[in-house]
mmCIF file of C-alpha atoms and ligand atoms in Angstrom:
data_model
loop_
_atom_site.group_PDB
_atom_site.id
_atom_site.type_symbol
_atom_site.label_atom_id
_atom_site.label_comp_id
_atom_site.label_asym_id
_atom_site.label_seq_id
_atom_site.Cartn_x
_atom_site.Cartn_y
_atom_site.Cartn_z
ATOM 1 C CA MET A 1 -0.175 -0.417 0.336
ATOM 2 C CA VAL A 2 1.297 4.029 -0.826
ATOM 3 C CA ILE A 3 0.290 4.994 2.747
ATOM 4 C CA LYS A 4 2.291 1.837 4.352
ATOM 5 C CA ASN A 5 1.497 0.392 7.999
ATOM 6 C CA GLN A 6 -2.268 1.276 8.023
ATOM 7 C CA SER A 7 -4.714 -0.930 9.941
ATOM 8 C CA GLU A 8 -6.578 -2.784 7.896
ATOM 9 C CA MET A 9 -9.718 0.474 8.317
ATOM 10 C CA LYS A 10 -7.651 2.589 7.489
ATOM 11 C CA ASP A 11 -6.447 0.492 4.410
ATOM 12 C CA GLY A 12 -9.301 -0.347 2.469
ATOM 13 C CA ASN A 13 -10.566 3.842 3.012
ATOM 14 C CA ILE A 14 -7.102 5.155 1.390
ATOM 15 C CA ARG A 15 -7.954 2.040 -1.688
ATOM 16 C CA ASN A 16 -12.118 2.754 -1.845
ATOM 17 C CA ILE A 17 -10.767 6.604 -2.803
ATOM 18 C CA LEU A 18 -8.435 6.207 -4.911
ATOM 19 C CA ARG A 19 -10.564 3.429 -6.653
ATOM 20 C CA THR A 20 -13.578 5.768 -6.762
ATOM 21 C CA MET A 21 -10.628 8.873 -8.087
ATOM 22 C CA LEU A 22 -10.034 6.622 -10.674
ATOM 23 C CA TRP A 23 -13.044 6.403 -12.476
ATOM 24 C CA ASN A 24 -14.425 9.657 -11.462
ATOM 25 C CA ALA A 25 -12.015 11.910 -12.472
ATOM 26 C CA PRO A 26 -11.557 14.923 -11.778
ATOM 27 C CA ILE A 27 -13.817 14.774 -8.547
ATOM 28 C CA SER A 28 -14.910 16.845 -5.732
ATOM 29 C CA ARG A 29 -14.705 16.284 -1.627
ATOM 30 C CA ALA A 30 -18.363 15.970 -1.752
ATOM 31 C CA ASP A 31 -19.277 13.502 -4.361
ATOM 32 C CA LEU A 32 -16.064 11.311 -2.745
ATOM 33 C CA CYS A 33 -18.162 11.699 0.183
ATOM 34 C CA LYS A 34 -21.261 10.388 -1.505
ATOM 35 C CA LYS A 35 -19.095 7.557 -3.784
ATOM 36 C CA THR A 36 -17.682 6.326 -0.830
ATOM 37 C CA GLY A 37 -19.453 6.258 1.704
ATOM 38 C CA LEU A 38 -17.170 7.154 4.342
ATOM 39 C CA THR A 39 -17.810 10.291 6.647
ATOM 40 C CA PRO A 40 -16.814 14.540 5.122
ATOM 41 C CA SER A 41 -13.287 13.948 8.396
ATOM 42 C CA ALA A 42 -12.691 11.370 7.055
ATOM 43 C CA VAL A 43 -11.927 11.951 3.346
ATOM 44 C CA SER A 44 -10.572 15.436 4.346
ATOM 45 C CA ALA A 45 -7.702 13.703 6.947
ATOM 46 C CA LEU A 46 -6.629 11.048 3.900
ATOM 47 C CA ILE A 47 -6.724 13.680 0.726
ATOM 48 C CA ARG A 48 -4.667 15.136 3.453
ATOM 49 C CA GLU A 49 -2.220 12.181 3.418
ATOM 50 C CA LEU A 50 -2.181 11.489 0.612
ATOM 51 C CA LEU A 51 -2.264 14.679 -0.965
ATOM 52 C CA GLU A 52 1.416 14.744 0.876
ATOM 53 C CA ILE A 53 2.968 11.514 -0.324
ATOM 54 C CA ARG A 54 1.970 13.150 -4.193
ATOM 55 C CA VAL A 55 -0.565 9.742 -5.082
ATOM 56 C CA ILE A 56 -3.198 12.235 -6.095
ATOM 57 C CA GLN A 57 -3.530 16.321 -6.935
ATOM 58 C CA GLU A 58 -5.857 19.642 -6.204
ATOM 59 C CA LEU A 59 -6.428 19.924 -9.500
ATOM 60 C CA GLY A 60 -8.666 23.768 -7.820
ATOM 61 C CA PRO A 61 -11.960 24.786 -8.305
ATOM 62 C CA ASP A 62 -14.748 23.132 -9.467
ATOM 63 C CA SER A 63 -15.493 25.323 -13.841
ATOM 64 C CA GLN A 64 -18.287 24.430 -13.897
ATOM 65 C CA LYS A 65 -19.697 25.831 -10.841
ATOM 66 C CA ASN A 66 -18.416 29.047 -10.946
ATOM 67 C CA GLN A 67 -22.330 30.796 -11.674
ATOM 68 C CA GLY A 68 -24.562 29.697 -7.768
ATOM 69 C CA VAL A 69 -23.320 31.458 -3.983
ATOM 70 C CA GLY A 70 -20.551 30.702 -2.657
ATOM 71 C CA ARG A 71 -16.382 29.152 -3.928
ATOM 72 C CA PRO A 72 -17.010 26.250 -5.715
ATOM 73 C CA PRO A 73 -15.675 23.593 -4.704
ATOM 74 C CA SER A 74 -12.343 22.234 -5.597
ATOM 75 C CA LEU A 75 -11.393 18.935 -7.796
ATOM 76 C CA LEU A 76 -8.888 15.635 -7.387
ATOM 77 C CA GLN A 77 -7.235 13.804 -9.275
ATOM 78 C CA LEU A 78 -5.032 10.619 -9.440
ATOM 79 C CA ARG A 79 -0.800 12.068 -10.410
ATOM 80 C CA ALA A 80 -1.008 9.644 -13.014
ATOM 81 C CA ASN A 81 2.455 10.352 -13.128
ATOM 82 C CA SER A 82 3.990 9.254 -9.322
ATOM 83 C CA TYR A 83 3.459 5.533 -8.473
ATOM 84 C CA ALA A 84 3.823 2.732 -11.581
ATOM 85 C CA ALA A 85 3.667 -1.185 -12.344
ATOM 86 C CA ALA A 86 5.517 -3.038 -14.266
ATOM 87 C CA GLY A 87 3.781 -5.822 -16.509
ATOM 88 C CA ALA A 88 5.714 -8.552 -18.214
ATOM 89 C CA GLU A 89 3.139 -11.294 -20.137
ATOM 90 C CA ILE A 90 4.964 -14.364 -20.524
ATOM 91 C CA GLY A 91 3.761 -15.829 -24.365
ATOM 92 C CA ALA A 92 3.886 -19.341 -25.491
ATOM 93 C CA ASN A 93 6.547 -17.917 -27.751
ATOM 94 C CA TYR A 94 6.707 -13.892 -27.033
ATOM 95 C CA LEU A 95 7.545 -11.949 -24.370
ATOM 96 C CA SER A 96 5.651 -8.764 -23.791
ATOM 97 C CA LEU A 97 7.091 -6.172 -21.266
ATOM 98 C CA GLY A 98 5.081 -2.700 -19.896
ATOM 99 C CA VAL A 99 5.102 0.027 -17.449
ATOM 100 C CA LEU A 100 1.204 1.616 -16.533
ATOM 101 C CA ASP A 101 1.197 4.329 -14.922
ATOM 102 C CA LEU A 102 -2.005 5.083 -12.225
ATOM 103 C CA THR A 103 -4.867 5.666 -14.843
ATOM 104 C CA GLY A 104 -3.726 3.025 -16.728
ATOM 105 C CA GLU A 105 -1.625 4.495 -19.818
ATOM 106 C CA MET A 106 0.774 2.064 -20.575
ATOM 107 C CA GLN A 107 5.092 2.998 -21.113
ATOM 108 C CA ASP A 108 7.974 2.253 -23.107
ATOM 109 C CA THR A 109 6.629 -0.743 -24.153
ATOM 110 C CA MET A 110 8.342 -3.657 -25.578
ATOM 111 C CA ILE A 111 7.925 -8.258 -26.733
ATOM 112 C CA GLU A 112 10.486 -9.905 -27.529
ATOM 113 C CA LYS A 113 10.213 -13.577 -28.436
ATOM 114 C CA ILE A 114 10.865 -16.697 -26.687
ATOM 115 C CA ALA A 115 13.140 -19.099 -28.518
ATOM 116 C CA PRO A 116 11.483 -22.825 -28.513
ATOM 117 C CA GLY A 117 13.005 -24.435 -25.984
ATOM 118 C CA GLU A 118 13.666 -21.699 -23.997
ATOM 119 C CA GLN A 119 14.571 -21.975 -19.502
ATOM 120 C CA PRO A 120 12.703 -19.664 -17.993
ATOM 121 C CA GLU A 121 15.576 -18.315 -16.553
ATOM 122 C CA SER A 122 16.600 -16.184 -19.510
ATOM 123 C CA VAL A 123 13.296 -15.230 -19.877
ATOM 124 C CA PHE A 124 13.260 -13.918 -15.553
ATOM 125 C CA ASP A 125 16.654 -12.285 -16.679
ATOM 126 C CA GLN A 126 14.903 -10.553 -18.900
ATOM 127 C CA ILE A 127 12.885 -9.012 -17.490
ATOM 128 C CA THR A 128 14.670 -7.549 -14.346
ATOM 129 C CA CYS A 129 16.999 -6.480 -17.151
ATOM 130 C CA TYR A 130 13.659 -5.078 -17.959
ATOM 131 C CA VAL A 131 12.448 -3.929 -14.162
ATOM 132 C CA ALA A 132 15.359 -2.671 -13.303
ATOM 133 C CA LYS A 133 15.164 0.014 -16.100
ATOM 134 C CA GLN A 134 13.003 0.986 -16.142
ATOM 135 C CA ASP A 135 12.848 0.763 -10.989
ATOM 136 C CA SER A 136 15.760 3.894 -11.903
ATOM 137 C CA GLN A 137 14.002 5.641 -14.872
ATOM 138 C CA LEU A 138 11.358 6.513 -12.455
ATOM 139 C CA LYS A 139 13.188 7.298 -10.272
ATOM 140 C CA GLU A 140 14.765 9.674 -12.013
ATOM 141 C CA LYS A 141 10.638 11.283 -12.322
ATOM 142 C CA ARG A 142 10.677 11.336 -8.772
ATOM 143 C CA ALA A 143 8.172 8.489 -8.966
ATOM 144 C CA LYS A 144 8.204 5.193 -8.180
ATOM 145 C CA LEU A 145 7.591 2.115 -8.428
ATOM 146 C CA VAL A 146 5.103 -0.313 -6.772
ATOM 147 C CA GLY A 147 5.619 -3.961 -7.962
ATOM 148 C CA LEU A 148 5.809 -5.887 -10.872
ATOM 149 C CA GLY A 149 2.738 -8.375 -11.862
ATOM 150 C CA VAL A 150 3.718 -12.141 -14.728
ATOM 151 C CA ALA A 151 0.473 -13.474 -16.506
ATOM 152 C CA VAL A 152 1.314 -16.705 -17.535
ATOM 153 C CA THR A 153 -0.290 -18.669 -20.168
ATOM 154 C CA GLY A 154 -1.763 -22.025 -18.118
ATOM 155 C CA LEU A 155 -2.087 -23.621 -14.081
ATOM 156 C CA VAL A 156 -0.912 -21.048 -11.899
ATOM 157 C CA ASP A 157 -1.044 -21.919 -8.495
ATOM 158 C CA THR A 158 -1.355 -16.917 -8.062
ATOM 159 C CA LYS A 159 -1.270 -17.825 -3.828
ATOM 160 C CA ARG A 160 2.701 -19.028 -4.014
ATOM 161 C CA GLY A 161 2.997 -16.823 -7.755
ATOM 162 C CA ILE A 162 4.105 -21.129 -9.233
ATOM 163 C CA ASN A 163 3.246 -22.092 -12.338
ATOM 164 C CA ARG A 164 2.022 -25.683 -12.085
ATOM 165 C CA PHE A 165 2.017 -26.207 -15.631
ATOM 166 C CA ALA A 166 2.704 -24.419 -18.946
ATOM 167 C CA PRO A 167 1.943 -26.958 -21.832
ATOM 168 C CA ASN A 168 3.356 -24.032 -24.948
ATOM 169 C CA LEU A 169 6.602 -23.424 -22.588
ATOM 170 C CA GLY A 170 6.915 -27.537 -21.448
ATOM 171 C CA TRP A 171 7.450 -25.120 -17.941
ATOM 172 C CA ARG A 172 6.836 -27.935 -14.835
ATOM 173 C CA ASP A 173 6.261 -26.351 -11.062
ATOM 174 C CA ILE A 174 8.286 -23.027 -12.180
ATOM 175 C CA ASN A 175 8.270 -20.517 -8.554
ATOM 176 C CA VAL A 176 7.989 -17.496 -10.458
ATOM 177 C CA THR A 177 7.402 -14.815 -7.699
ATOM 178 C CA GLU A 178 10.118 -16.541 -5.932
ATOM 179 C CA GLU A 179 12.243 -16.321 -8.897
ATOM 180 C CA LEU A 180 11.712 -12.543 -9.377
ATOM 181 C CA SER A 181 11.815 -11.504 -6.195
ATOM 182 C CA SER A 182 15.559 -13.151 -5.311
ATOM 183 C CA ARG A 183 16.500 -10.996 -8.533
ATOM 184 C CA LEU A 184 14.172 -7.435 -8.054
ATOM 185 C CA SER A 185 13.457 -5.847 -4.668
ATOM 186 C CA ILE A 186 9.471 -4.947 -4.881
ATOM 187 C CA PRO A 187 6.634 -6.826 -4.761
ATOM 188 C CA VAL A 188 5.357 -9.902 -7.754
ATOM 189 C CA VAL A 189 2.539 -11.141 -8.577
ATOM 190 C CA VAL A 190 1.696 -13.864 -10.567
ATOM 191 C CA ASP A 191 -1.442 -14.880 -12.508
ATOM 192 C CA ASN A 192 -2.765 -16.676 -15.013
ATOM 193 C CA ASN A 193 -2.372 -14.498 -18.909
ATOM 194 C CA VAL A 194 -5.875 -15.068 -20.039
ATOM 195 C CA ARG A 195 -7.164 -14.302 -16.552
ATOM 196 C CA LEU A 196 -5.467 -11.085 -16.401
ATOM 197 C CA MET A 197 -6.757 -9.801 -19.711
ATOM 198 C CA ALA A 198 -9.260 -10.331 -18.574
ATOM 199 C CA LEU A 199 -8.554 -8.294 -15.224
ATOM 200 C CA GLY A 200 -6.382 -5.040 -17.613
ATOM 201 C CA GLU A 201 -9.603 -5.275 -19.566
ATOM 202 C CA GLN A 202 -12.193 -4.310 -16.578
ATOM 203 C CA TRP A 203 -9.841 -1.324 -15.330
ATOM 204 C CA PHE A 204 -9.005 0.407 -17.800
ATOM 205 C CA GLY A 205 -9.628 -0.803 -20.836
ATOM 206 C CA ASN A 206 -13.246 -0.052 -23.064
ATOM 207 C CA ALA A 207 -14.636 -2.281 -20.219
ATOM 208 C CA ARG A 208 -14.348 -0.546 -17.508
ATOM 209 C CA ASP A 209 -15.943 -0.708 -14.756
ATOM 210 C CA SER A 210 -18.196 -2.869 -16.031
ATOM 211 C CA GLY A 211 -21.297 -4.780 -14.534
ATOM 212 C CA GLY A 212 -19.531 -8.257 -15.752
ATOM 213 C CA LEU A 213 -17.072 -9.140 -18.116
ATOM 214 C CA ILE A 214 -16.503 -12.672 -19.802
ATOM 215 C CA PHE A 215 -12.707 -12.429 -21.469
ATOM 216 C CA VAL A 216 -12.123 -14.963 -24.128
ATOM 217 C CA GLN A 217 -8.219 -15.067 -26.207
ATOM 218 C CA VAL A 218 -9.317 -17.302 -28.900
ATOM 219 C CA GLY A 219 -5.459 -18.827 -30.709
ATOM 220 C CA ALA A 220 -3.434 -21.935 -29.987
ATOM 221 C CA GLY A 221 -6.331 -22.524 -27.177
ATOM 222 C CA VAL A 222 -9.325 -20.531 -26.017
ATOM 223 C CA GLY A 223 -7.972 -19.003 -22.495
ATOM 224 C CA CYS A 224 -11.295 -17.093 -20.478
ATOM 225 C CA GLY A 225 -11.506 -14.916 -17.689
ATOM 226 C CA ILE A 226 -14.005 -13.692 -16.254
ATOM 227 C CA VAL A 227 -15.138 -11.020 -13.709
ATOM 228 C CA LEU A 228 -17.951 -10.425 -12.115
ATOM 229 C CA PRO A 229 -19.770 -7.481 -10.244
ATOM 230 C CA GLY A 230 -19.315 -7.933 -6.129
ATOM 231 C CA ILE A 231 -16.252 -10.589 -6.584
ATOM 232 C CA GLY A 232 -13.735 -9.487 -8.902
ATOM 233 C CA LEU A 233 -11.938 -11.646 -11.057
ATOM 234 C CA LEU A 234 -13.267 -14.776 -10.499
ATOM 235 C CA ARG A 235 -9.943 -17.675 -9.169
ATOM 236 C CA GLY A 236 -12.417 -20.359 -8.035
ATOM 237 C CA ALA A 237 -11.618 -22.478 -4.562
ATOM 238 C CA PHE A 238 -9.060 -24.040 -6.215
ATOM 239 C CA ASP A 239 -7.755 -21.766 -8.693
ATOM 240 C CA GLY A 240 -8.544 -23.294 -11.518
ATOM 241 C CA GLY A 241 -12.052 -21.953 -11.992
ATOM 242 C CA GLY A 242 -13.115 -20.477 -16.157
ATOM 243 C CA GLU A 243 -12.078 -22.953 -18.103
ATOM 244 C CA LEU A 244 -14.253 -22.671 -20.722
ATOM 245 C CA GLY A 245 -12.016 -23.938 -23.319
ATOM 246 C CA HIS A 246 -12.406 -28.012 -21.218
ATOM 247 C CA CYS A 247 -16.512 -27.504 -21.671
ATOM 248 C CA THR A 248 -17.323 -29.944 -23.565
ATOM 249 C CA VAL A 249 -19.767 -28.983 -26.202
ATOM 250 C CA LEU A 250 -19.615 -31.868 -28.984
ATOM 251 C CA PRO A 251 -19.557 -35.226 -26.434
ATOM 252 C CA GLY A 252 -18.051 -38.154 -28.598
ATOM 253 C CA GLY A 253 -15.795 -34.773 -30.428
ATOM 254 C CA PRO A 254 -11.871 -35.029 -31.118
ATOM 255 C CA VAL A 255 -9.598 -35.304 -28.510
ATOM 256 C CA CYS A 256 -7.864 -32.227 -27.198
ATOM 257 C CA LYS A 257 -5.135 -32.066 -24.773
ATOM 258 C CA CYS A 258 -6.184 -32.400 -21.705
ATOM 259 C CA GLY A 259 -7.927 -36.464 -22.903
ATOM 260 C CA LYS A 260 -11.134 -35.031 -22.626
ATOM 261 C CA GLN A 261 -12.876 -36.074 -26.434
ATOM 262 C CA GLY A 262 -15.081 -32.561 -27.185
ATOM 263 C CA CYS A 263 -13.986 -29.253 -25.283
ATOM 264 C CA LEU A 264 -14.128 -26.242 -26.883
ATOM 265 C CA GLU A 265 -10.381 -25.926 -27.379
ATOM 266 C CA ALA A 266 -10.305 -29.659 -29.461
ATOM 267 C CA LEU A 267 -13.038 -27.646 -32.074
ATOM 268 C CA ILE A 268 -12.132 -23.932 -32.320
ATOM 269 C CA SER A 269 -7.734 -23.415 -31.727
ATOM 270 C CA GLU A 270 -5.558 -22.790 -34.917
ATOM 271 C CA ARG A 271 -4.533 -26.776 -35.022
ATOM 272 C CA ALA A 272 -8.059 -27.340 -35.088
ATOM 273 C CA LEU A 273 -9.636 -25.218 -37.756
ATOM 274 C CA VAL A 274 -6.440 -25.826 -39.878
ATOM 275 C CA SER A 275 -7.598 -29.541 -39.254
ATOM 276 C CA ALA A 276 -10.881 -29.398 -40.073
ATOM 277 C CA TYR A 277 -9.923 -26.865 -43.726
ATOM 278 C CA LEU A 278 -7.320 -29.990 -44.615
ATOM 279 C CA ARG A 279 -10.159 -32.419 -44.578
ATOM 280 C CA ARG A 280 -12.357 -30.408 -46.196
ATOM 281 C CA THR A 281 -10.124 -28.942 -49.075
ATOM 282 C CA ALA A 282 -8.439 -32.365 -49.570
ATOM 283 C CA ILE A 283 -12.544 -33.217 -51.288
ATOM 284 C CA HIS A 284 -11.760 -30.307 -53.488
ATOM 285 C CA SER A 285 -8.270 -31.651 -54.018
ATOM 286 C CA GLU A 286 -9.069 -27.995 -56.667
ATOM 287 C CA THR A 287 -9.323 -25.409 -53.749
ATOM 288 C CA ALA A 288 -6.228 -27.129 -51.442
ATOM 289 C CA GLY A 289 -2.836 -24.771 -51.644
ATOM 290 C CA ASP A 290 -0.578 -25.271 -49.522
ATOM 291 C CA PRO A 291 -1.134 -26.573 -45.947
ATOM 292 C CA ARG A 292 2.606 -24.420 -44.664
ATOM 293 C CA SER A 293 0.814 -21.478 -45.857
ATOM 294 C CA LEU A 294 -2.561 -21.860 -43.691
ATOM 295 C CA SER A 295 -3.743 -20.010 -40.790
ATOM 296 C CA VAL A 296 -6.715 -19.516 -39.660
ATOM 297 C CA ASP A 297 -5.900 -15.391 -40.587
ATOM 298 C CA THR A 298 -5.452 -17.298 -44.045
ATOM 299 C CA ILE A 299 -8.831 -19.900 -43.921
ATOM 300 C CA VAL A 300 -10.979 -16.466 -42.390
ATOM 301 C CA GLU A 301 -9.492 -14.307 -45.486
ATOM 302 C CA ALA A 302 -10.260 -17.514 -47.628
ATOM 303 C CA ALA A 303 -14.063 -17.182 -46.419
ATOM 304 C CA ASN A 304 -14.339 -13.165 -46.608
ATOM 305 C CA GLN A 305 -12.952 -14.211 -51.138
ATOM 306 C CA GLY A 306 -16.564 -16.905 -50.586
ATOM 307 C CA ASP A 307 -14.364 -20.233 -50.089
ATOM 308 C CA ILE A 308 -17.319 -22.769 -49.308
ATOM 309 C CA ASP A 309 -15.291 -24.839 -47.799
ATOM 310 C CA ALA A 310 -13.206 -21.789 -45.419
ATOM 311 C CA THR A 311 -16.389 -20.160 -44.878
ATOM 312 C CA SER A 312 -18.770 -23.977 -43.618
ATOM 313 C CA VAL A 313 -15.718 -24.623 -41.377
ATOM 314 C CA LEU A 314 -15.591 -21.424 -39.489
ATOM 315 C CA ARG A 315 -19.961 -21.412 -38.604
ATOM 316 C CA GLU A 316 -18.914 -24.153 -37.919
ATOM 317 C CA ALA A 317 -16.481 -23.511 -35.099
ATOM 318 C CA ALA A 318 -18.497 -20.450 -34.275
ATOM 319 C CA GLU A 319 -21.108 -22.780 -33.409
ATOM 320 C CA PHE A 320 -19.545 -24.452 -31.408
ATOM 321 C CA LEU A 321 -18.031 -20.917 -29.641
ATOM 322 C CA GLY A 322 -22.143 -19.123 -29.594
ATOM 323 C CA ILE A 323 -22.896 -21.869 -27.467
ATOM 324 C CA GLY A 324 -19.647 -21.846 -24.557
ATOM 325 C CA LEU A 325 -20.340 -18.182 -24.362
ATOM 326 C CA ALA A 326 -24.023 -18.555 -23.827
ATOM 327 C CA THR A 327 -23.904 -21.388 -21.344
ATOM 328 C CA LEU A 328 -21.876 -18.988 -19.106
ATOM 329 C CA VAL A 329 -24.172 -15.780 -20.032
ATOM 330 C CA ASN A 330 -26.582 -17.397 -18.445
ATOM 331 C CA ILE A 331 -25.373 -18.826 -15.708
ATOM 332 C CA LEU A 332 -23.345 -15.148 -14.901
ATOM 333 C CA GLU A 333 -24.655 -12.384 -17.611
ATOM 334 C CA PRO A 334 -22.228 -10.986 -17.378
ATOM 335 C CA SER A 335 -23.011 -7.752 -19.579
ATOM 336 C CA GLN A 336 -19.894 -7.719 -21.521
ATOM 337 C CA ILE A 337 -18.241 -9.878 -23.584
ATOM 338 C CA VAL A 338 -14.497 -9.714 -25.250
ATOM 339 C CA LEU A 339 -12.695 -11.789 -28.218
ATOM 340 C CA ASN A 340 -9.367 -11.609 -28.276
ATOM 341 C CA GLY A 341 -6.845 -13.884 -30.634
ATOM 342 C CA ASN A 342 -6.565 -14.660 -34.173
ATOM 343 C CA ALA A 343 -8.866 -13.731 -37.239
ATOM 344 C CA PHE A 344 -11.311 -15.964 -35.461
ATOM 345 C CA ALA A 345 -11.985 -13.841 -33.096
ATOM 346 C CA LEU A 346 -11.560 -10.728 -34.165
ATOM 347 C CA SER A 347 -12.774 -10.499 -37.828
ATOM 348 C CA PRO A 348 -16.475 -8.927 -38.283
ATOM 349 C CA LEU A 349 -16.990 -12.276 -40.926
ATOM 350 C CA THR A 350 -16.809 -14.363 -37.802
ATOM 351 C CA ARG A 351 -18.131 -12.873 -35.321
ATOM 352 C CA THR A 352 -21.197 -12.640 -36.759
ATOM 353 C CA TRP A 353 -22.198 -16.095 -37.190
ATOM 354 C CA ILE A 354 -20.170 -16.128 -33.285
ATOM 355 C CA CYS A 355 -23.266 -13.192 -31.968
ATOM 356 C CA GLU A 356 -25.993 -15.041 -33.922
ATOM 357 C CA SER A 357 -25.070 -18.924 -32.274
ATOM 358 C CA THR A 358 -24.898 -16.704 -28.947
ATOM 359 C CA GLN A 359 -28.037 -15.928 -29.668
ATOM 360 C CA ARG A 360 -28.880 -18.099 -30.252
ATOM 361 C CA HIS A 361 -28.400 -20.642 -27.440
ATOM 362 C CA ARG A 362 -29.456 -17.284 -24.460
ATOM 363 C CA PHE A 363 -31.940 -18.332 -22.074
ATOM 364 C CA SER A 364 -33.323 -15.211 -22.308
ATOM 365 C CA SER A 365 -32.226 -12.875 -24.895
ATOM 366 C CA GLU A 366 -34.725 -9.873 -23.984
ATOM 367 C CA GLU A 367 -30.608 -8.070 -22.472
ATOM 368 C CA ASN A 368 -27.940 -7.578 -25.338
ATOM 369 C CA ILE A 369 -24.762 -8.536 -24.448
ATOM 370 C CA GLU A 370 -22.917 -6.366 -25.717
ATOM 371 C CA LEU A 371 -19.890 -8.525 -27.665
ATOM 372 C CA SER A 372 -16.217 -6.393 -28.650
ATOM 373 C CA ASP A 373 -12.741 -6.055 -29.234
ATOM 374 C CA ALA A 374 -10.260 -6.094 -27.033
ATOM 375 C CA THR A 375 -8.315 -2.698 -25.960
ATOM 376 C CA PHE A 376 -4.500 -3.391 -25.980
ATOM 377 C CA LYS A 377 -5.105 -6.530 -27.872
ATOM 378 C CA GLY A 378 -1.169 -7.294 -28.369
ATOM 379 C CA HIS A 379 0.129 -6.093 -24.768
ATOM 380 C CA GLN A 380 -4.064 -7.362 -23.250
ATOM 381 C CA GLY A 381 -1.423 -9.661 -20.860
ATOM 382 C CA MET A 382 1.341 -7.634 -19.861
ATOM 383 C CA VAL A 383 -1.885 -4.589 -19.308
ATOM 384 C CA GLY A 384 -3.292 -7.230 -17.231
ATOM 385 C CA ALA A 385 -0.495 -8.190 -15.256
ATOM 386 C CA ALA A 386 0.849 -4.010 -14.064
ATOM 387 C CA THR A 387 -3.198 -4.087 -13.221
ATOM 388 C CA ALA A 388 -2.831 -7.086 -11.011
ATOM 389 C CA ALA A 389 0.855 -4.777 -9.481
ATOM 390 C CA LEU A 390 -1.317 -1.782 -8.727
ATOM 391 C CA GLN A 391 -4.024 -3.302 -7.412
ATOM 392 C CA GLN A 392 -2.427 -5.068 -5.191
ATOM 393 C CA GLU A 393 0.181 -2.247 -3.701
ATOM 394 C CA ILE A 394 -2.215 0.529 -4.652
ATOM 395 C CA PHE A 395 -6.532 0.381 -5.021
HETATM 396 ZN ZN1 ZN B 1 -9.831 -30.522 -23.433
#
């Protein structure tokens, strides 16, 4: 926390004020009282402390309210460049790094390739080098780096910061928190990458402060992050919650990496769509093309050009994804679904089919559920990771 060694109650009140300011700035002391439920004297005292440590700033009188009697209220907002958090996403073949200021603005982002079979130590060294450099640059600007968030693929024990299993990286039981804490003297928080993508979207993206959000990443696999009002990020009792990709949508369907049959991931992953397209085009060999150049992006491109096989493969995949999304909507009723990943998730053509299928399989279709693109695209995991660190240390 920005003010150390506080009682739990005071810590909660400070976080309440800073969170309220994040989503409602600029704001007066009186409006802070209304939105936080704190008394005017409590708000004044805490604001005084927060101004002293430069986490917030006073903007002066509200020019919109100077027609009435008396002095217009002074407005307050977060001081964006006073504190920051670093974020790192360790993807299947890339490392995304960046820094987020207090208002969620990205600074100094970079993306590096991770070679197949690269050892964890080498990835941690790259993260350490980047974070140490950012830390000293921020110090020069009188700003403070409060922590590092790390987003990793696969199963994560978030309490201990252990990446239990990342099949795409070949990692098992890697203690990410311990490895990075021993190299850097700042707090480190670790979670699954798609979960953190959802968190970043809900805090700083277009879906900020929404009434419930389902974030789905479609690519080599199918990841899902769920943020619920009043609960926050859904992790489940044993850190394995939100596994949309391993929900059965076609009993007896193709075998999944997890060993079960008919999982959503086994039907709509990059590899599944390419295989399905190759099977169809083998029947009409004149449209077959070079399989080495095939990807979901090229299949979507072919569908856009009217290719019948590409269209049928993608329509079927959209149907399966819609079944999965409708199931989550029926149970959780989010206000927004955010999609990220490859062209199947993002192109307008496939998006229409995914929407139609979701709508068709929902129980109640009275309330419209918005289906939108992720705000930070390729940086989404990094932003989410830094958000987790800001949430732990500031908000
Ligand atoms: Zn599975």
